[in-house]
Every structure is written in structure tokens, then in C-alpha cells.
């Protein structure tokens, strides 16, 4: 059998082994910056509004925000979710999807997470991305944190997530601006992480390929007269 084909077959066979077992793990990052929901922001007043985060996976399969309403009589018009590279409210969109609030958010004080499915959008682990919302109605409000007691001026928490921050086009709260921005939305991101065994088997496979290719070059070297 041709040695190159043998090497390629061996490497690919080794690299493909995890695909028949558990080749990846689904992981969700969930940040609850404002568990008491003492502060919420009507999305249409500050849109585009978004949450930056640090990617922890190779693909993203869903992004969700926790919503409430401050204007229950407003129409339940669609919101638009976009995913941008970097910590920015603009740019080239990697993903765009419209959605509406569920019927369970019918009155002030109602709250629920709304998750939008993504088609395994590829990302670079460790890089910044921003999930951005725009709205055409003032019904939807994002729950944000840290929680705050207006009567005492006391914050009930600090920066819940060091890997990103709340971003908006207008001035929301004093602690949500500039270098001291410690605000985050209640949000979650789900992604797929290859298991360590997947990477290990791929390295073994490609290592075998390299070894056999070097042997092939030696065997096929020029003849000495």
C-alpha cells in the first residue's frame, strides 16, 4: 500500500475516533448581575444596547437575556439580536435574529430569560464579542446589575462578571459608564467546547502522520550511483 495513503489513513483514523464517542461538551456561562431585579432598562430608550463577553468555546449555540417590562401596555414588537466581534455596539454582524417577548412577561415585575438559538456560530476562545439588542417598542426592559437601593444609595453587589460589561448608546446609570463601568445584564451564553480527549487524539493522529511522512521522504530520497 502507498505509504502516504497509509500515513494519512492512520492519522485520520486516530483523529476521528472521538467523533464516535463524546467529542464535545456543551457549556453555559450564566451571569446574574441583578438577582433582585431592582434595576431594569427599557431597551428602546438606549438601543443599541448590549453585553460584551469573553468567548470560552469554539462555537456559540445560544444567547439569552433576562427581560421584564416597564411598559406593559406597549405593543410586543420584535427585538433584534446581533452578535459582533469585539467590545462594540456596531460592526460586521456574525449573526442576526428577531424575536418577541414570551407571554409570561405580561405585567411590570414579571421576568423571564429569553434564549435565541444560534447555528453553531464559530468564535475564537478568549476573544471579546458583544450581543447587541435593538427594539422598535418600549415594552422590553433588560434586567441589569448590580442591584441598588435608592433610599440609601447602597449597591448590593459589585462587578458580577469581569469578562465583559453592559454597553449602551446613552447614559444609563453613573456606575455603568467609562472605565469604572461595573454593570452587566443578566445574560447567558451557551457554547461547545471540544473535550481534551478530542485534542489529544488529534495530536496523536497528526504526530503519526508527520512521522510516517518523514519516513517516506527518507525512503524516496535520491539514489546514489
CSV table of C-alpha atoms in Angstrom, one decimal:
chain,number,residue,atom,x,y,z
A,1,UNK,CA,0.0,0.0,0.0
A,2,UNK,CA,1.2,3.5,-0.7
A,3,UNK,CA,3.0,4.8,2.4
A,4,UNK,CA,1.5,8.3,2.1
A,5,UNK,CA,-2.0,6.8,2.0
A,6,UNK,CA,-1.2,4.6,4.9
A,7,UNK,CA,0.0,7.6,7.0
A,8,UNK,CA,-3.0,9.7,6.1
A,9,UNK,CA,-5.4,6.9,6.9
A,10,UNK,CA,-3.7,6.3,10.2
A,11,UNK,CA,-3.8,10.0,11.2
A,12,UNK,CA,-7.4,10.5,10.1
A,13,UNK,CA,-8.5,7.3,11.9
A,14,UNK,CA,-7.0,8.4,15.1
A,15,UNK,CA,-8.3,11.9,14.8
A,16,UNK,CA,-11.8,10.6,14.1
A,17,UNK,CA,-12.0,8.3,17.0
A,18,UNK,CA,-13.6,10.8,19.4
A,19,UNK,CA,-16.3,11.6,16.9
A,20,UNK,CA,-17.9,8.2,17.7
A,21,UNK,CA,-17.8,8.9,21.4
A,22,UNK,CA,-18.2,12.2,23.3
A,23,UNK,CA,-16.4,14.6,21.0
A,24,UNK,CA,-17.6,17.9,22.6
A,25,UNK,CA,-19.1,19.4,25.7
A,26,UNK,CA,-21.9,22.0,25.9
A,27,UNK,CA,-21.2,24.7,28.5
A,28,UNK,CA,-23.3,27.6,29.6
A,29,UNK,CA,-21.9,30.9,31.0
A,30,UNK,CA,-24.7,32.5,33.1
A,31,UNK,CA,-24.3,35.8,34.8
A,32,UNK,CA,-26.9,37.1,37.2
A,33,UNK,CA,-25.7,40.6,38.0
A,34,UNK,CA,-29.0,41.8,39.4
A,35,UNK,CA,-30.7,38.9,41.2
A,36,UNK,CA,-33.3,41.2,42.9
A,37,UNK,CA,-34.2,43.0,39.6
A,38,UNK,CA,-34.0,46.4,41.3
A,39,UNK,CA,-32.8,48.0,38.1
A,40,UNK,CA,-34.1,47.5,34.6
A,41,UNK,CA,-33.6,49.4,31.4
A,42,UNK,CA,-36.2,49.8,28.6
A,43,UNK,CA,-34.2,48.6,25.6
A,44,UNK,CA,-35.6,51.0,23.0
A,45,UNK,CA,-34.6,54.1,25.1
A,46,UNK,CA,-30.9,53.2,24.9
A,47,UNK,CA,-30.6,50.9,21.9
A,48,UNK,CA,-28.4,49.6,20.6
A,49,UNK,CA,-27.7,48.1,24.0
A,50,UNK,CA,-25.6,45.1,24.5
A,51,UNK,CA,-23.5,42.9,26.7
A,52,UNK,CA,-19.8,42.1,25.9
A,53,UNK,CA,-18.4,38.8,27.0
A,54,UNK,CA,-15.2,36.7,26.6
A,55,UNK,CA,-15.7,33.7,24.4
A,56,UNK,CA,-14.9,30.4,26.2
A,57,UNK,CA,-15.7,28.0,23.3
A,58,UNK,CA,-15.2,27.3,19.6
A,59,UNK,CA,-18.8,27.9,18.7
A,60,UNK,CA,-21.8,29.6,20.2
A,61,UNK,CA,-25.2,27.9,20.1
A,62,UNK,CA,-27.4,30.3,22.0
A,63,UNK,CA,-27.5,33.7,23.7
A,64,UNK,CA,-30.1,34.8,26.3
A,65,UNK,CA,-31.1,37.8,28.3
A,66,UNK,CA,-33.4,38.2,31.3
A,67,UNK,CA,-36.2,40.6,30.5
A,68,UNK,CA,-39.0,42.3,32.3
A,69,UNK,CA,-41.3,45.2,31.2
A,70,UNK,CA,-41.8,48.7,32.5
A,71,UNK,CA,-44.5,49.5,29.9
A,72,UNK,CA,-46.9,46.5,29.8
A,73,UNK,CA,-49.4,48.3,27.5
A,74,UNK,CA,-46.8,48.9,24.8
A,75,UNK,CA,-47.0,46.5,21.8
A,76,UNK,CA,-44.9,43.4,21.9
A,77,UNK,CA,-43.0,44.2,18.8
A,78,UNK,CA,-39.9,42.2,17.7
A,79,UNK,CA,-36.5,42.8,19.1
A,80,UNK,CA,-33.4,42.1,17.1
A,81,UNK,CA,-30.3,40.3,18.5
A,82,UNK,CA,-27.0,40.7,16.7
A,83,UNK,CA,-23.5,39.3,17.6
A,84,UNK,CA,-20.5,41.4,16.9
A,85,UNK,CA,-16.8,40.8,17.2
A,86,UNK,CA,-15.0,42.9,19.8
A,87,UNK,CA,-16.4,45.0,22.5
A,88,UNK,CA,-18.6,47.2,20.3
A,89,UNK,CA,-22.2,48.0,19.5
A,90,UNK,CA,-21.5,48.2,15.8
A,91,UNK,CA,-19.5,46.3,13.2
A,92,UNK,CA,-20.0,43.3,10.9
A,93,UNK,CA,-22.7,41.1,12.3
A,94,UNK,CA,-21.8,37.4,12.8
A,95,UNK,CA,-25.5,36.6,13.5
A,96,UNK,CA,-28.8,38.4,13.4
A,97,UNK,CA,-32.2,37.1,14.6
A,98,UNK,CA,-35.5,38.8,15.6
A,99,UNK,CA,-37.7,37.6,18.4
A,100,UNK,CA,-40.5,38.7,20.7
A,101,UNK,CA,-41.0,38.5,24.5
A,102,UNK,CA,-42.9,35.5,25.8
A,103,UNK,CA,-46.5,35.9,27.1
A,104,UNK,CA,-45.2,35.3,30.6
A,105,UNK,CA,-43.9,38.8,30.7
A,106,UNK,CA,-47.3,40.5,30.8
A,107,UNK,CA,-47.0,42.9,33.7
A,108,UNK,CA,-44.5,45.0,35.5
A,109,UNK,CA,-42.5,42.7,37.8
A,110,UNK,CA,-42.7,39.7,35.5
A,111,UNK,CA,-39.3,38.4,34.5
A,112,UNK,CA,-38.0,35.6,32.3
A,113,UNK,CA,-34.9,34.6,30.3
A,114,UNK,CA,-35.3,34.6,26.6
A,115,UNK,CA,-32.8,32.5,24.7
A,116,UNK,CA,-32.1,32.8,21.0
A,117,UNK,CA,-30.6,29.8,19.2
A,118,UNK,CA,-27.5,30.3,17.1
A,119,UNK,CA,-26.4,27.9,14.3
A,120,UNK,CA,-23.1,27.0,15.9
A,121,UNK,CA,-21.5,30.4,15.1
A,122,UNK,CA,-17.7,29.9,15.2
A,123,UNK,CA,-15.8,32.2,17.6
A,124,UNK,CA,-12.3,32.5,19.0
A,125,UNK,CA,-11.9,31.4,22.6
A,126,UNK,CA,-10.5,34.2,24.7
A,127,UNK,CA,-11.7,37.0,22.4
A,128,UNK,CA,-14.3,39.6,23.1
A,129,UNK,CA,-17.8,39.6,21.5
A,130,UNK,CA,-20.9,41.7,22.1
A,131,UNK,CA,-24.5,40.6,22.0
A,132,UNK,CA,-26.5,43.6,20.9
A,133,UNK,CA,-30.2,44.3,21.1
A,134,UNK,CA,-32.3,46.8,19.2
A,135,UNK,CA,-36.1,47.4,19.7
A,136,UNK,CA,-39.0,49.1,18.0
A,137,UNK,CA,-41.3,49.2,21.0
A,138,UNK,CA,-40.7,50.3,24.6
A,139,UNK,CA,-42.2,47.1,26.1
A,140,UNK,CA,-39.0,45.1,26.6
A,141,UNK,CA,-36.7,46.0,29.5
A,142,UNK,CA,-33.3,44.4,30.4
A,143,UNK,CA,-32.6,43.4,34.0
A,144,UNK,CA,-29.2,44.7,34.9
A,145,UNK,CA,-27.0,44.9,38.0
A,146,UNK,CA,-25.6,45.4,40.4
A,147,UNK,CA,-28.7,45.8,42.5
A,148,UNK,CA,-29.2,49.2,44.1
A,149,UNK,CA,-31.2,50.6,47.0
A,150,UNK,CA,-32.3,54.2,46.0
A,151,UNK,CA,-33.3,55.1,49.6
A,152,UNK,CA,-29.8,54.5,50.9
A,153,UNK,CA,-27.7,54.8,47.8
A,154,UNK,CA,-26.2,51.4,48.6
A,155,UNK,CA,-25.1,48.9,46.0
A,156,UNK,CA,-25.9,45.3,46.9
A,157,UNK,CA,-23.1,43.9,44.9
A,158,UNK,CA,-20.1,44.6,42.8
A,159,UNK,CA,-19.0,43.7,39.3
A,160,UNK,CA,-20.6,40.3,38.7
A,161,UNK,CA,-18.6,39.5,35.5
A,162,UNK,CA,-15.1,40.6,34.9
A,163,UNK,CA,-15.1,39.2,31.3
A,164,UNK,CA,-17.4,41.9,29.9
A,165,UNK,CA,-19.7,44.8,30.6
A,166,UNK,CA,-23.0,46.4,29.7
A,167,UNK,CA,-22.8,48.8,26.7
A,168,UNK,CA,-25.4,51.3,25.6
A,169,UNK,CA,-25.6,54.4,23.4
A,170,UNK,CA,-26.9,56.7,26.2
A,171,UNK,CA,-26.1,57.4,29.8
A,172,UNK,CA,-27.9,54.7,31.8
A,173,UNK,CA,-26.5,54.9,35.4
A,174,UNK,CA,-23.4,56.6,36.7
A,175,UNK,CA,-21.7,53.3,37.5
A,176,UNK,CA,-22.4,52.0,34.0
A,177,UNK,CA,-20.1,54.5,32.3
A,178,UNK,CA,-16.4,54.8,31.4
A,179,UNK,CA,-13.5,52.9,32.9
A,180,UNK,CA,-15.5,52.3,36.2
A,181,UNK,CA,-18.3,50.5,34.4
A,182,UNK,CA,-19.2,47.6,36.7
A,183,UNK,CA,-22.7,47.0,35.1
A,184,UNK,CA,-23.8,43.8,33.5
A,185,UNK,CA,-27.1,42.5,32.1
A,186,UNK,CA,-28.5,39.2,33.4
A,187,UNK,CA,-27.4,37.1,30.5
A,188,UNK,CA,-26.2,33.7,29.4
A,189,UNK,CA,-24.2,32.2,26.6
A,190,UNK,CA,-24.0,28.6,25.6
A,191,UNK,CA,-21.1,27.2,23.6
A,192,UNK,CA,-19.5,23.9,22.5
A,193,UNK,CA,-16.0,23.0,23.8
A,194,UNK,CA,-14.1,20.0,22.4
A,195,UNK,CA,-13.2,17.5,25.1
A,196,UNK,CA,-9.5,17.2,26.0
A,197,UNK,CA,-9.5,13.7,24.6
A,198,UNK,CA,-10.5,15.1,21.2
A,199,UNK,CA,-7.5,17.3,21.1
A,200,UNK,CA,-5.2,14.6,22.4
A,201,UNK,CA,-6.3,12.1,19.8
A,202,UNK,CA,-5.9,14.7,17.0
A,203,UNK,CA,-2.4,15.5,18.2
A,204,UNK,CA,-1.6,11.7,18.2
A,205,UNK,CA,-3.0,11.4,14.7
A,206,UNK,CA,-1.1,14.3,13.2
A,207,UNK,CA,2.0,13.2,15.1
A,208,UNK,CA,1.8,9.8,13.4
A,209,UNK,CA,1.2,11.4,10.1
A,210,UNK,CA,4.4,13.5,10.5
A,211,UNK,CA,6.5,10.5,11.5
A,212,UNK,CA,5.3,8.5,8.5
A,213,UNK,CA,5.8,11.4,6.1
A,214,UNK,CA,9.4,11.8,7.3
A,215,UNK,CA,10.0,8.1,6.8
A,216,UNK,CA,8.5,8.3,3.3
A,217,UNK,CA,10.9,11.2,2.4
A,218,UNK,CA,13.9,9.1,3.6
A,219,UNK,CA,12.7,6.0,1.6
A,220,UNK,CA,12.1,8.0,-1.6
A,221,UNK,CA,15.3,10.0,-1.5
A,222,UNK,CA,17.7,10.2,-4.5
A,223,UNK,CA,19.6,7.0,-5.3
A,224,UNK,CA,23.4,7.2,-5.0
A,225,UNK,CA,25.2,5.9,-8.2
